[in-house]
Coordinates of C-alpha atoms in Angstrom, one line a residue:
X24 CA 13.4 3.6 -3.4
X25 CA 11.8 1.9 -0.8
X26 CA 8.5 0.8 -1.6
X27 CA 5.3 -1.2 1.5
X28 CA 4.9 -4.7 1.2
X29 CA 0.7 -4.1 1.2
X30 CA 0.5 -1.5 -1.5
X31 CA -0.6 -1.7 -5.2
X32 CA 2.9 -2.1 -7.4
X33 CA 2.0 -2.7 -10.3
X34 CA 1.8 1.3 -10.4
X35 CA 5.0 1.5 -9.6
X36 CA 6.1 -1.0 -12.1
X37 CA 4.6 1.3 -14.3
X38 CA 7.2 4.0 -13.4
X39 CA 10.1 2.2 -12.8
X40 CA 9.8 1.3 -16.8
X41 CA 8.8 4.8 -17.6
X42 CA 11.9 5.9 -16.2
X43 CA 14.6 3.5 -17.4
X44 CA 12.9 3.6 -21.3
X45 CA 13.8 7.6 -20.4
X46 CA 17.1 7.7 -18.5
X47 CA 18.8 4.2 -18.9
X48 CA 21.7 5.6 -17.4
X49 CA 20.0 6.3 -13.9
X50 CA 20.8 3.2 -11.5
X51 CA 18.0 2.9 -9.6
X52 CA 17.6 0.3 -6.1
X53 CA 13.9 -1.1 -5.4
X54 CA 13.5 -2.1 -1.0
X55 CA 11.3 -4.3 0.6
X56 CA 10.3 -2.2 4.1
X57 CA 7.8 -0.7 6.4
X58 CA 6.6 2.2 6.5
X59 CA 9.0 3.0 10.0
X60 CA 11.9 2.0 8.5
X61 CA 11.3 4.8 5.4
X62 CA 11.7 7.2 8.0
X63 CA 14.7 6.1 8.6
X64 CA 15.9 5.6 5.9
X65 CA 15.2 9.3 4.3
X66 CA 16.6 10.8 7.0
X67 CA 20.0 8.7 7.4
X68 CA 19.9 9.6 3.8
X69 CA 20.0 6.2 2.9
X70 CA 16.6 6.2 0.5
X71 CA 15.6 9.4 -1.5
X72 CA 12.1 8.0 -1.9
X73 CA 9.3 6.2 -0.2
X74 CA 6.1 4.3 -1.3
X75 CA 4.1 4.0 2.0
X76 CA 0.5 4.0 3.0
X77 CA 1.2 6.4 6.3
X78 CA 1.5 10.5 5.6
X79 CA 2.4 10.6 9.0
X80 CA 6.0 11.6 8.8
X81 CA 7.9 13.4 11.4
X82 CA 10.3 16.5 11.3
X83 CA 12.3 17.4 8.0
X84 CA 10.2 14.4 5.6
X85 CA 7.1 15.1 3.2
X86 CA 4.4 13.0 1.6
X87 CA 2.3 13.2 -0.9
X88 CA -0.5 11.7 -1.4
X89 CA -0.3 9.8 -5.2
X90 CA -3.7 7.5 -5.3
X91 CA -6.3 6.0 -3.0
X92 CA -7.2 2.4 -3.6
X93 CA -11.2 0.5 -3.2
X94 CA -10.9 -1.7 0.2
X95 CA -11.8 -5.4 -1.4
X96 CA -12.1 -8.0 1.2
X97 CA -9.8 -11.1 0.5
X98 CA -10.6 -14.8 1.2
X99 CA -10.8 -19.3 0.7
X100 CA -11.6 -20.0 -3.1
X101 CA -15.2 -21.8 -2.4
X102 CA -15.6 -19.1 0.5
X103 CA -19.7 -18.2 1.2
X104 CA -19.1 -14.8 0.7
X105 CA -18.1 -15.6 -2.6
X106 CA -21.9 -15.9 -3.8
X107 CA -22.2 -12.0 -4.2
X108 CA -20.6 -9.6 -6.8
X109 CA -19.8 -7.1 -4.0
X110 CA -19.8 -7.8 -0.6
X111 CA -21.2 -6.0 2.6
X112 CA -18.6 -5.2 5.0
X113 CA -21.3 -6.3 7.6
X114 CA -21.4 -9.6 6.5
X115 CA -17.3 -10.0 5.6
X116 CA -17.1 -9.7 10.1
X117 CA -19.3 -12.2 10.3
X118 CA -16.3 -14.2 9.3
X119 CA -13.3 -14.6 11.5
X120 CA -10.7 -12.3 10.7
X121 CA -6.7 -12.0 9.4
X122 CA -5.6 -9.3 10.0
X123 CA -2.1 -6.6 9.7
X124 CA -0.8 -6.5 13.2
X125 CA -0.4 -3.3 14.9
X126 CA 3.4 -3.3 15.4
X127 CA 3.9 -3.9 11.6
X128 CA 4.8 -0.1 11.0
X129 CA 3.4 -0.7 7.6
X130 CA 0.9 2.0 7.7
X131 CA -2.1 -0.1 6.6
X132 CA -2.7 -1.3 9.8
X133 CA -4.1 2.3 10.4
X134 CA -6.2 2.4 7.6
X135 CA -7.6 -0.3 8.2
X136 CA -8.4 -0.4 11.4
X137 CA -9.8 3.1 11.2
X138 CA -13.0 1.2 8.2
X139 CA -13.2 -1.6 10.9
X140 CA -13.7 1.2 13.8
X141 CA -16.9 2.4 12.8
X142 CA -18.8 -1.1 11.9
X143 CA -21.5 -2.1 14.1
X144 CA -20.4 -5.7 14.3
X145 CA -18.2 -7.3 16.8
X146 CA -14.7 -8.3 15.4
X147 CA -13.2 -11.6 15.9
X148 CA -9.4 -11.6 15.1
X149 CA -7.9 -14.8 14.3
X150 CA -4.2 -13.6 14.0
X151 CA -2.5 -10.3 13.3
X152 CA -0.1 -10.8 10.9
X153 CA 3.1 -8.8 10.0
X154 CA 2.9 -8.9 6.0
X155 CA 1.0 -9.3 3.2
X156 CA 2.4 -12.3 2.0
X157 CA 2.0 -13.9 5.7
X158 CA -1.7 -12.9 5.3
X159 CA -2.7 -14.3 1.8
X160 CA -1.1 -17.9 2.9
X161 CA -3.2 -17.9 6.2
X162 CA -6.5 -16.2 4.2
X163 CA -6.2 -18.8 1.6
X164 CA -5.2 -21.9 4.2
X165 CA -9.1 -21.3 5.7
X166 CA -8.1 -19.3 9.2
X167 CA -10.3 -16.6 8.1
X168 CA -10.6 -12.9 5.6
X169 CA -8.4 -10.5 4.7
X170 CA -8.8 -6.8 3.8
X171 CA -6.5 -5.5 0.7
X172 CA -6.1 -4.0 -2.1
X173 CA -7.8 -6.1 -5.1
X174 CA -5.7 -4.9 -8.0
X175 CA -2.3 -5.7 -6.0
X176 CA -3.7 -9.6 -4.9
X177 CA -4.4 -10.3 -8.4
X178 CA -0.9 -9.4 -9.2
X179 CA 0.7 -12.1 -7.5
X180 CA -1.9 -14.4 -10.1
X181 CA -2.5 -16.9 -6.2
X182 CA -5.3 -19.7 -7.0
X183 CA -5.4 -20.1 -3.4
X184 CA -7.1 -16.8 -2.7
X185 CA -10.2 -14.3 -4.2
X186 CA -11.2 -11.0 -3.6
X187 CA -14.2 -9.5 -3.8
X188 CA -15.0 -5.3 -4.4
X189 CA -16.1 -4.1 -1.3
X190 CA -20.0 -3.1 -2.0
X191 CA -21.5 0.3 -2.6
X192 CA -19.2 3.2 -1.9
X193 CA -16.5 0.8 -1.0
X194 CA -13.7 2.7 1.9
X195 CA -10.2 3.1 0.8
X196 CA -6.5 3.2 1.1
X197 CA -4.0 5.9 0.3
X198 CA -0.6 5.7 -1.1
X199 CA 1.6 8.4 -0.2
X200 CA 5.7 9.4 -1.9
X201 CA 7.7 10.2 0.8
X202 CA 11.1 12.1 0.5
X203 CA 13.4 14.3 2.3
X204 CA 12.3 18.4 2.7
X205 CA 15.0 19.4 1.3
X206 CA 16.2 20.5 -2.4
X207 CA 16.2 17.6 -4.7
X208 CA 18.6 16.5 -6.7
X209 CA 18.1 17.0 -10.7
X210 CA 17.6 13.5 -11.1
X211 CA 15.4 12.7 -8.2
X212 CA 13.1 16.4 -9.9
X213 CA 13.4 14.3 -13.4
X214 CA 11.6 11.5 -11.3
X215 CA 9.4 12.9 -9.0
X216 CA 8.1 14.5 -12.4
X217 CA 7.5 11.4 -13.7
X218 CA 5.9 9.9 -10.6
X219 CA 3.5 13.4 -11.4
X220 CA 2.9 12.3 -14.6
X221 CA 1.7 9.2 -14.2
X222 CA -0.4 9.9 -10.6
X223 CA -2.0 12.9 -11.6
X224 CA -0.3 14.9 -8.3
X225 CA -0.2 18.7 -7.9
X226 CA 3.6 19.5 -7.0
X227 CA 2.3 21.6 -3.8
X228 CA -0.3 19.0 -2.8
X229 CA 2.0 17.6 -0.1
X230 CA 1.5 17.5 3.8
X231 CA 5.2 17.9 6.4
X232 CA 5.0 18.5 9.8

């Protein structure tokens, strides 16, 4: 199983814990890989399942929408935006930004970029980074603000960063379960069934190319 580094991993931890409880003899190995490498691993039969923030799969791979998370603003402590319980997107964009790199191939970049392209405020990007960890480090150091899933950031329990929800109806980031377009093995069928139960998936809610 592969997981993108920008995901809300506590949800996946709950799924893995349930699998260990219900089927302890099943060996599950977990890797952290960007979206592009997940596709390669699935095609080469090196992976069974991927969790990523892109559903733009290629031939032979299925993508099922598993959950969505509201987008949050990430700031360092004592930042002016912390005066607000909820932050307007236009206010967040008044400050320098640290964003995902477009070549990181994580899927996170495309979703956040779609949100920012709809804003009327010109962007001041101070850096593009290749991982969530680097983005949080730069935000914590005061280089700029960032955008991420609050539950993922809060699970890291970092004292140098604070999250604030976006005001109004905040945009959401989608997470997808990726797998090969083939008949799954019996252990994989059971894992997929647990995933659908945990994430309230519908078995026919999938996209493929």
